[in-house]
Coordinates of C-alpha atoms in Angstrom, one line a residue:
M1 CA -17.0 11.1 -7.8
G2 CA -16.9 11.4 -3.8
A3 CA -19.4 13.4 -2.2
P4 CA -18.7 16.8 -1.5
E5 CA -16.1 17.7 1.2
K6 CA -18.0 19.6 4.3
I7 CA -16.5 22.4 5.5
G8 CA -18.8 25.2 7.9
P9 CA -20.2 23.8 11.4
T10 CA -21.1 20.7 10.7
A11 CA -18.4 19.6 8.8
G12 CA -17.3 16.8 10.3
L13 CA -20.8 15.0 11.3
D14 CA -22.1 12.3 9.4
T15 CA -26.1 12.7 8.2
A16 CA -27.0 12.0 11.5
G17 CA -25.7 14.4 13.2
A18 CA -23.4 13.0 14.8
M19 CA -19.2 13.6 15.1
D20 CA -17.9 11.1 11.6
P21 CA -14.4 9.3 13.4
N22 CA -12.4 9.5 10.1
H23 CA -12.5 13.5 10.5
I24 CA -9.5 15.3 11.4
Q25 CA -10.9 19.2 12.2
D26 CA -8.8 22.7 10.3
E27 CA -8.0 22.9 13.9
D28 CA -5.7 20.1 14.3
W29 CA -3.8 21.2 11.5
P30 CA -0.9 23.2 12.6
G31 CA -2.1 26.7 11.7
H32 CA -4.9 26.0 9.5
M33 CA -2.9 24.6 7.4
S34 CA -5.0 22.4 4.7
P35 CA -3.7 18.9 4.8
S36 CA -1.7 18.4 1.9
V37 CA 0.6 21.0 3.1
V38 CA 1.0 20.0 6.8
E39 CA 4.3 19.1 7.1
C40 CA 5.7 17.6 10.3
P41 CA 9.0 17.3 12.0
A42 CA 10.7 14.0 10.5
D43 CA 11.9 13.3 14.2
D44 CA 8.0 14.0 15.0
K45 CA 6.9 10.9 16.2
S46 CA 3.0 11.1 17.2
A47 CA 0.7 8.9 15.3
P48 CA -0.8 12.6 13.9
C49 CA 2.0 13.1 12.8
Y50 CA 1.8 9.6 10.9
L51 CA -1.3 10.2 10.1
R52 CA -0.1 13.4 8.2
R53 CA 3.1 11.9 5.9
A54 CA 0.5 9.3 5.4
A55 CA -2.7 10.9 3.6
A56 CA -0.3 13.0 1.8
E57 CA 1.2 9.6 0.2
M58 CA -2.0 8.8 -1.1
R59 CA -2.7 12.0 -2.7
D60 CA 0.4 12.2 -4.5
R61 CA -0.4 8.3 -4.8
A62 CA -4.5 9.4 -6.3
A63 CA -2.5 12.2 -8.5
S64 CA 0.1 9.7 -10.1
R65 CA -1.9 6.7 -10.0
D66 CA -4.5 5.0 -12.4
T67 CA -8.1 5.9 -10.7
P68 CA -9.4 9.5 -8.4
E69 CA -9.8 7.6 -6.2
G70 CA -5.1 7.2 -6.5
E71 CA -3.6 3.8 -6.1
R72 CA -6.1 0.8 -6.4
S73 CA -3.9 -2.3 -7.3
M74 CA -4.2 -4.6 -4.6
G75 CA -6.7 -6.4 -6.4
R76 CA -4.7 -6.7 -9.8
C77 CA -1.4 -7.4 -8.4
V78 CA -3.5 -11.2 -5.9
A79 CA -5.1 -11.6 -8.4
G80 CA -1.9 -12.2 -10.7
F81 CA -0.8 -13.8 -7.4
N82 CA -3.6 -16.2 -7.2
A83 CA -3.7 -17.2 -11.0
I84 CA 1.2 -18.1 -10.4
Y85 CA 1.2 -19.6 -7.0
G86 CA -2.6 -20.5 -6.5
D87 CA -1.8 -24.7 -7.5
M88 CA 1.3 -24.5 -4.8
I89 CA -0.3 -23.3 -2.5
R90 CA -3.4 -25.2 -2.3
R91 CA -0.5 -28.6 -3.4
R92 CA 1.8 -26.6 0.2
I93 CA -1.1 -26.4 2.2
A94 CA -2.3 -30.1 1.3
E95 CA 1.2 -31.3 2.7
G96 CA 1.4 -29.0 5.7
L97 CA 3.4 -26.3 4.5
D98 CA 2.9 -23.0 5.6
P99 CA 1.1 -21.4 2.2
I100 CA 3.5 -19.2 1.6
S101 CA 7.0 -19.1 1.3
E102 CA 9.1 -16.5 2.3
T103 CA 10.9 -16.2 -1.3
M104 CA 7.4 -15.9 -2.6
G105 CA 6.7 -13.4 0.1
W106 CA 9.3 -11.6 -1.7
Q107 CA 7.8 -12.6 -4.8
F108 CA 4.6 -11.6 -3.8
Q109 CA 6.0 -7.4 -3.2
A110 CA 8.4 -7.3 -6.9
T111 CA 3.9 -8.5 -8.7
L112 CA 3.1 -5.7 -6.2
K113 CA 5.2 -3.4 -8.0
M114 CA 4.5 -4.6 -11.2
S115 CA 0.7 -3.8 -10.6
R116 CA 1.3 -0.2 -9.3
A117 CA 3.8 0.1 -12.3
A118 CA 0.6 -1.2 -15.0
G119 CA -1.6 1.3 -13.2
G120 CA 0.0 4.5 -13.8
A121 CA 3.0 7.1 -15.0
Y122 CA 5.8 6.3 -14.6
R123 CA 7.6 5.9 -11.2
E124 CA 11.4 4.6 -11.0
D125 CA 10.5 3.5 -7.2
D126 CA 8.2 0.7 -9.0
Y127 CA 10.8 -0.8 -11.1
T128 CA 13.7 -0.8 -8.5
D129 CA 11.8 -1.7 -5.7
Q130 CA 10.6 -4.3 -8.2
V131 CA 14.8 -5.5 -9.1
A132 CA 15.5 -5.5 -5.4
Y133 CA 12.2 -7.6 -4.3
S134 CA 13.9 -10.1 -6.7
A135 CA 16.7 -10.4 -6.1
L136 CA 15.7 -10.7 -2.6
A137 CA 13.7 -13.7 -3.6
A138 CA 16.3 -15.8 -5.5
E139 CA 18.6 -15.4 -2.2
C140 CA 15.2 -16.9 -0.3
A141 CA 15.4 -19.3 -3.3
A142 CA 18.8 -20.7 -3.8
K143 CA 18.5 -21.2 0.6
E144 CA 15.1 -23.5 0.7
E145 CA 14.3 -26.6 0.5
P146 CA 13.3 -26.7 -3.6
Y147 CA 9.9 -27.7 -3.8
E148 CA 9.2 -30.0 -6.0
S149 CA 5.7 -30.4 -7.7

């Protein structure tokens, strides 16, 4: 569990009394609303609104993923991808090729979706995106020169 949220006159200050650069003051949220209910208009493309949307998405993921901190699937994804493609990546590097092809990039994305799906509640998006990334990988693989192992 993380440290309790600071409220009151010391909110936003680190233990030495300096401003915490990651803290967003309550008055910075429209109408003094909590960040979990703040919505920006769809046409607001400002950095603060992107941050609010990202924070809301992270809170949503925390509620449906495998850890109290939210989605932490990247470690599983990288480990799985390295297990599958590690030898191929090393060979490509030894031969002076880019370590990862476009096809492998799409396959990494599909692996990430599998890792996410394995770590929490059912989200149709995980499976829909996995199918799309696999189709894009197949399209790229058909165009790339085959790599002989």
